[in-house]
Amino acid sequence: MVDNTLTEKVLLATGGYDHTIKLWHANTGVCNRSLTHLDSQVNALEITPDRQLLAAAGFQHIRMYDLNSSNPNPILNYEGISKNITGVGFHEDGKWMFTCGEDCSARVWDLRSRNLQCQRIFQTTAPITSICLHPNQGELILGDQSGLLHLWDLKTDHNEQLIPEVDASIQCVAIDSSANYVASVNNKGNCYLWSYNGNGTRLSPEHKINAHRKYALHCKFSPDSTLLVTTSADQSALIWKTSDFSLKQELKDQRQRWVWDTAFSNDSEHLLTASSDGMARLWNIESDNIEREYEGHQKSLTALAFCDPYS
């Protein structure tokens, strides 16, 4: 990952069902701080681009924590949502935050506003399970439980819809940093990939991977866009090559349970995973070895966020 002189800058945050968020020195596996998240489980975590704040999405709220103070409590609370918030992320300049949730809505929040109110809402007919931002910073891609993939153009408010597979809930969506591919995984264990047509938002079907035998949970592209990870209730994280969508590596440990979340190191050579056994792990992708384990949570881990100094 990085040398030890930068250890203090390599931050890993983990959260789940024990109402605690832990901040780790990613290179050493040492837990540096514990934050309180008493109201609910943690569904998603994300670090702001300036690395000052950590957003934790839970039931009916987003809590913001100061990463550079010793305060274990949230300093900002975004509320007014009726159900679980399932995804959170940020504009690259930190101007606004986007979220999605089981209330069938995606929201855009102006972080420069003092009233902590949502500025824009996108409504669907089913709970939204996942959300990601196009690298152009102008489009949001969402997946919902009815199986619809939504492309929401923030400039025009136009939206397009795709149905990868009938009667299958989309569990996660992702786009690579080069904006070449969009991926989704569903509750039948399948992964679908699309390519962009020119500069437009329209997607062309590219490939289908019968990735997992059980419920798929998560997908993400590596920073260099050469790899795609899919995770599942089958207790594995699978690494796929984007050059031909062949399987490169299976990351599996007998103690590991459902793998809920992942993050690549910025060199695309390591993968962090969060699992139902309460453990986060650092894997060497090439060797499939576990290089570090982050142990300390008392219940299932469902979310992680990773900050690499070279990202």
Coordinates of C-alpha atoms in Angstrom, one line a residue:
M1 CA 0.0 0.0 0.0
V2 CA 2.2 2.8 1.3
D3 CA 5.3 3.1 3.4
N4 CA 5.1 3.4 7.1
T5 CA 6.1 7.1 7.1
L6 CA 2.6 7.8 5.8
T7 CA 0.8 5.4 8.2
E8 CA -0.9 8.2 10.1
K9 CA -2.5 9.4 6.9
V10 CA -3.9 6.0 5.7
L11 CA -7.3 5.9 7.4
L12 CA -9.8 3.1 7.5
A13 CA -13.2 3.6 9.1
T14 CA -15.5 0.6 9.8
G15 CA -19.1 0.3 11.1
G16 CA -22.0 -2.0 11.4
Y17 CA -24.4 -3.3 14.0
D18 CA -22.6 -2.7 17.3
H19 CA -23.4 1.1 17.2
T20 CA -19.7 1.9 17.1
I21 CA -17.5 3.3 14.3
K22 CA -13.8 2.5 14.5
L23 CA -11.0 4.5 13.0
W24 CA -7.9 2.5 12.2
H25 CA -4.4 3.1 11.0
A26 CA -4.8 1.0 7.9
N27 CA -1.1 -0.1 7.6
T28 CA -0.7 -1.2 11.2
G29 CA -4.2 -2.5 12.1
V30 CA -4.2 -0.3 15.3
C31 CA -7.6 1.2 16.2
N32 CA -7.0 4.9 16.8
R33 CA -10.5 6.1 17.8
S34 CA -14.0 4.8 18.5
L35 CA -17.0 6.9 17.6
T36 CA -20.5 6.5 19.0
H37 CA -23.4 5.8 16.6
L38 CA -26.1 4.9 19.1
D39 CA -29.3 5.5 17.1
S40 CA -29.0 2.7 14.6
Q41 CA -26.8 0.4 12.7
V42 CA -24.3 1.9 10.2
N43 CA -25.4 1.2 6.6
A44 CA -22.7 3.1 4.7
L45 CA -19.6 5.2 5.4
E46 CA -17.8 7.8 3.3
I47 CA -15.0 10.3 3.9
T48 CA -15.3 13.8 2.5
P49 CA -12.8 14.7 -0.3
D50 CA -10.9 17.1 2.0
R51 CA -10.6 14.3 4.6
Q52 CA -12.0 16.4 7.4
L53 CA -15.4 14.6 8.0
L54 CA -16.8 11.1 8.0
A55 CA -20.4 10.6 6.9
A56 CA -22.3 7.6 8.5
A57 CA -25.6 6.7 7.0
G58 CA -28.1 4.9 9.3
F59 CA -31.8 4.7 10.0
Q60 CA -33.5 8.0 9.2
H61 CA -30.3 10.1 9.4
I62 CA -26.7 10.9 8.3
R63 CA -24.3 11.7 11.0
M64 CA -21.1 13.6 10.3
Y65 CA -18.0 13.2 12.5
D66 CA -14.9 15.3 12.7
L67 CA -11.9 13.2 11.8
N68 CA -9.4 15.7 13.2
S69 CA -10.7 16.0 16.8
S70 CA -11.1 13.8 19.8
N71 CA -14.8 14.3 19.9
P72 CA -16.5 10.8 19.7
N73 CA -19.9 12.3 18.9
P74 CA -21.3 13.6 15.6
I75 CA -21.0 17.3 14.9
L76 CA -23.7 17.5 12.2
N77 CA -27.0 15.6 11.8
Y78 CA -28.9 15.4 8.5
E79 CA -32.4 14.2 9.2
G80 CA -36.0 14.2 7.8
I81 CA -35.8 10.8 6.1
S82 CA -38.4 8.1 7.0
K83 CA -36.4 4.9 6.5
N84 CA -32.9 3.4 6.2
I85 CA -30.3 5.4 4.2
T86 CA -28.5 2.9 2.1
G87 CA -25.8 5.0 0.3
V88 CA -23.8 8.2 0.7
G89 CA -21.2 10.0 -1.3
F90 CA -19.7 13.4 -2.2
H91 CA -19.1 15.7 -5.1
E92 CA -15.3 15.7 -5.8
D93 CA -15.0 19.3 -4.5
G94 CA -17.1 18.7 -1.4
K95 CA -19.8 21.1 -2.5
W96 CA -22.7 18.6 -2.0
M97 CA -23.5 15.2 -0.7
F98 CA -25.8 12.6 -2.3
T99 CA -27.7 9.9 -0.5
C100 CA -30.3 7.1 -1.3
G101 CA -32.6 5.0 0.8
E102 CA -35.5 2.7 1.4
D103 CA -37.9 5.6 1.2
C104 CA -37.6 5.3 -2.6
S105 CA -35.7 8.6 -2.8
A106 CA -32.3 9.9 -3.8
R107 CA -31.3 13.2 -2.3
V108 CA -28.7 16.0 -3.0
W109 CA -27.6 18.0 0.0
D110 CA -25.8 21.4 -0.3
L111 CA -23.0 21.1 2.2
R112 CA -22.4 24.9 2.1
S113 CA -25.8 25.6 3.4
R114 CA -26.3 26.0 7.1
N115 CA -29.9 24.7 7.3
L116 CA -28.9 21.1 6.7
Q117 CA -31.9 20.7 4.3
C118 CA -32.1 18.6 1.2
Q119 CA -32.0 20.6 -2.0
R120 CA -33.1 18.1 -4.6
I121 CA -35.0 14.8 -4.5
F122 CA -35.4 12.0 -7.1
Q123 CA -38.3 9.7 -6.5
T124 CA -38.6 6.1 -7.6
T125 CA -41.3 3.4 -7.0
A126 CA -39.1 1.0 -5.1
P127 CA -36.5 1.2 -2.3
I128 CA -33.1 2.4 -3.6
T129 CA -30.3 0.1 -2.6
S130 CA -27.2 1.8 -4.1
I131 CA -26.0 5.1 -5.6
C132 CA -22.8 6.3 -7.3
L133 CA -21.6 9.5 -9.0
H134 CA -20.4 9.7 -12.6
P135 CA -16.8 11.0 -12.8
N136 CA -18.2 14.0 -14.8
Q137 CA -19.8 15.0 -11.4
G138 CA -23.1 15.6 -13.2
E139 CA -25.0 12.3 -13.2
L140 CA -26.1 9.9 -10.5
I141 CA -26.6 6.2 -11.1
L142 CA -29.0 4.4 -8.8
G143 CA -30.2 0.8 -8.4
D144 CA -33.5 -0.2 -6.7
Q145 CA -35.2 -3.3 -5.4
S146 CA -37.5 -3.6 -8.3
G147 CA -34.5 -4.2 -10.6
L148 CA -34.4 -0.8 -12.3
L149 CA -31.1 1.0 -13.0
H150 CA -31.7 4.8 -13.1
L151 CA -29.5 7.4 -14.7
W152 CA -30.3 10.9 -13.3
D153 CA -28.8 13.9 -15.1
L154 CA -28.4 16.6 -12.5
K155 CA -28.1 19.4 -15.1
T156 CA -31.3 18.6 -17.0
D157 CA -33.2 16.5 -14.5
H158 CA -33.6 14.0 -17.3
N159 CA -33.5 10.3 -16.3
E160 CA -33.2 7.0 -18.1
Q161 CA -34.0 3.6 -16.9
L162 CA -32.7 0.1 -17.6
I163 CA -33.8 -3.3 -16.4
P164 CA -30.8 -5.7 -16.3
E165 CA -32.8 -8.7 -15.2
V166 CA -36.5 -9.1 -14.6
D167 CA -37.6 -10.0 -11.0
A168 CA -34.1 -9.4 -9.5
S169 CA -33.3 -6.7 -7.0
I170 CA -30.2 -4.6 -7.8
Q171 CA -28.0 -4.6 -4.7
C172 CA -25.2 -2.3 -5.8
V173 CA -24.1 -0.1 -8.7
A174 CA -20.6 1.2 -9.6
I175 CA -18.9 3.1 -12.4
D176 CA -15.2 3.1 -13.1
S177 CA -13.0 6.2 -12.8
S178 CA -12.6 6.4 -16.6
A179 CA -16.4 6.2 -17.2
N180 CA -16.0 3.3 -19.5
Y181 CA -18.2 0.8 -17.6
V182 CA -21.1 0.7 -15.3
A183 CA -21.7 -2.4 -13.2
S184 CA -24.5 -3.8 -11.1
V185 CA -25.0 -6.9 -9.0
N186 CA -28.3 -8.4 -8.0
N187 CA -29.8 -10.8 -5.5
K188 CA -29.4 -13.7 -7.9
G189 CA -25.7 -13.4 -7.8
N190 CA -25.4 -12.0 -11.3
C191 CA -23.2 -9.0 -12.4
Y192 CA -24.2 -6.9 -15.4
L193 CA -21.9 -4.5 -17.2
W194 CA -22.6 -1.7 -19.7
S195 CA -20.4 0.6 -21.7
Y196 CA -21.0 4.3 -22.5
N197 CA -21.9 5.4 -26.0
G198 CA -19.6 8.3 -26.8
N199 CA -20.1 11.3 -24.6
G200 CA -23.8 10.6 -23.9
T201 CA -25.4 8.9 -21.0
R202 CA -27.0 6.0 -22.9
L203 CA -25.6 2.6 -22.0
S204 CA -24.9 -0.4 -24.2
P205 CA -25.0 -3.9 -22.7
E206 CA -21.5 -5.2 -22.5
H207 CA -21.3 -8.4 -20.5
K208 CA -23.1 -10.6 -18.0
I209 CA -21.1 -12.5 -15.3
N210 CA -22.7 -15.4 -13.4
A211 CA -20.6 -14.2 -10.5
H212 CA -21.9 -15.9 -7.3
R213 CA -24.0 -18.9 -6.3
K214 CA -25.9 -16.8 -3.7
Y215 CA -27.1 -13.2 -3.1
A216 CA -24.6 -10.6 -4.4
L217 CA -24.0 -7.7 -2.1
H218 CA -21.5 -5.3 -3.5
C219 CA -19.4 -4.3 -6.6
K220 CA -16.7 -1.7 -7.1
F221 CA -14.0 -0.9 -9.8
S222 CA -10.4 -0.5 -8.9
P223 CA -8.9 3.0 -9.2
D224 CA -7.0 2.1 -12.3
S225 CA -10.2 0.6 -13.9
T226 CA -8.5 -2.7 -14.6
L227 CA -10.3 -4.7 -11.9
L228 CA -13.9 -5.2 -10.7
V229 CA -14.7 -6.8 -7.3
T230 CA -18.1 -8.5 -6.6
T231 CA -19.0 -9.8 -3.1
S232 CA -21.7 -12.1 -1.9
A233 CA -23.5 -14.0 0.8
D234 CA -21.4 -16.9 -0.4
Q235 CA -18.6 -15.5 1.8
S236 CA -16.3 -14.5 -1.1
A237 CA -15.0 -11.4 -2.8
L238 CA -14.2 -12.2 -6.5
I239 CA -11.8 -10.1 -8.6
W240 CA -12.5 -9.8 -12.3
K241 CA -10.3 -8.4 -15.1
T242 CA -12.1 -5.6 -17.0
S243 CA -10.1 -6.4 -20.1
D244 CA -12.1 -9.6 -20.7
F245 CA -14.2 -10.1 -17.6
S246 CA -12.4 -13.2 -16.6
L247 CA -11.9 -14.2 -13.0
K248 CA -8.5 -13.1 -11.7
Q249 CA -8.8 -14.1 -8.0
E250 CA -11.1 -15.4 -5.3
L251 CA -10.6 -13.9 -1.8
K252 CA -12.1 -16.2 0.7
D253 CA -11.5 -17.2 4.3
Q254 CA -13.3 -19.9 6.3
R255 CA -14.1 -17.4 9.1
Q256 CA -15.5 -14.8 6.8
R257 CA -19.3 -14.5 6.4
W258 CA -21.3 -12.2 4.1
V259 CA -19.0 -9.6 2.5
W260 CA -20.9 -6.3 2.6
D261 CA -18.4 -3.7 1.6
T262 CA -15.0 -3.2 0.0
A263 CA -12.4 -0.6 -0.9
F264 CA -9.3 -0.8 -3.1
S265 CA -6.0 0.6 -2.2
N266 CA -5.0 3.4 -4.6
D267 CA -2.4 1.2 -6.3
S268 CA -5.2 -1.3 -7.1
E269 CA -3.0 -4.1 -5.5
H270 CA -4.9 -4.5 -2.2
L271 CA -8.5 -4.9 -1.2
L272 CA -10.2 -4.1 2.1
T273 CA -13.4 -6.1 3.0
A274 CA -16.0 -5.8 5.7
S275 CA -17.8 -8.9 6.7
S276 CA -20.7 -10.3 8.9
D277 CA -18.1 -12.0 11.2
G278 CA -17.3 -8.5 12.6
M279 CA -13.9 -8.4 10.9
A280 CA -12.3 -6.1 8.2
R281 CA -9.5 -7.6 6.3
L282 CA -6.7 -6.4 4.0
W283 CA -6.0 -8.7 1.1
N284 CA -3.1 -8.9 -1.3
I285 CA -5.0 -9.4 -4.6
E286 CA -2.2 -11.1 -6.5
S287 CA -1.4 -13.7 -3.8
D288 CA -4.9 -13.8 -2.2
N289 CA -3.3 -13.6 1.2
I290 CA -4.7 -11.7 4.1
E291 CA -2.1 -9.2 5.1
R292 CA -4.0 -7.6 8.0
E293 CA -7.1 -8.1 10.1
Y294 CA -9.0 -5.4 11.9
E295 CA -10.6 -6.9 14.9
G296 CA -12.7 -5.2 17.6
H297 CA -16.3 -4.9 16.5
Q298 CA -18.8 -7.0 18.4
K299 CA -21.3 -7.5 15.6
S300 CA -21.6 -7.6 11.8
L301 CA -19.6 -5.1 9.8
T302 CA -21.6 -3.7 7.0
A303 CA -19.7 -0.6 5.9
L304 CA -16.2 0.7 5.5
A305 CA -14.5 3.9 4.1
F306 CA -10.9 4.1 3.1
C307 CA -8.6 7.2 2.7
D308 CA -5.4 6.6 0.8
P309 CA -2.9 9.6 0.8
Y310 CA -2.2 8.9 -2.8
S311 CA -5.8 9.0 -3.8

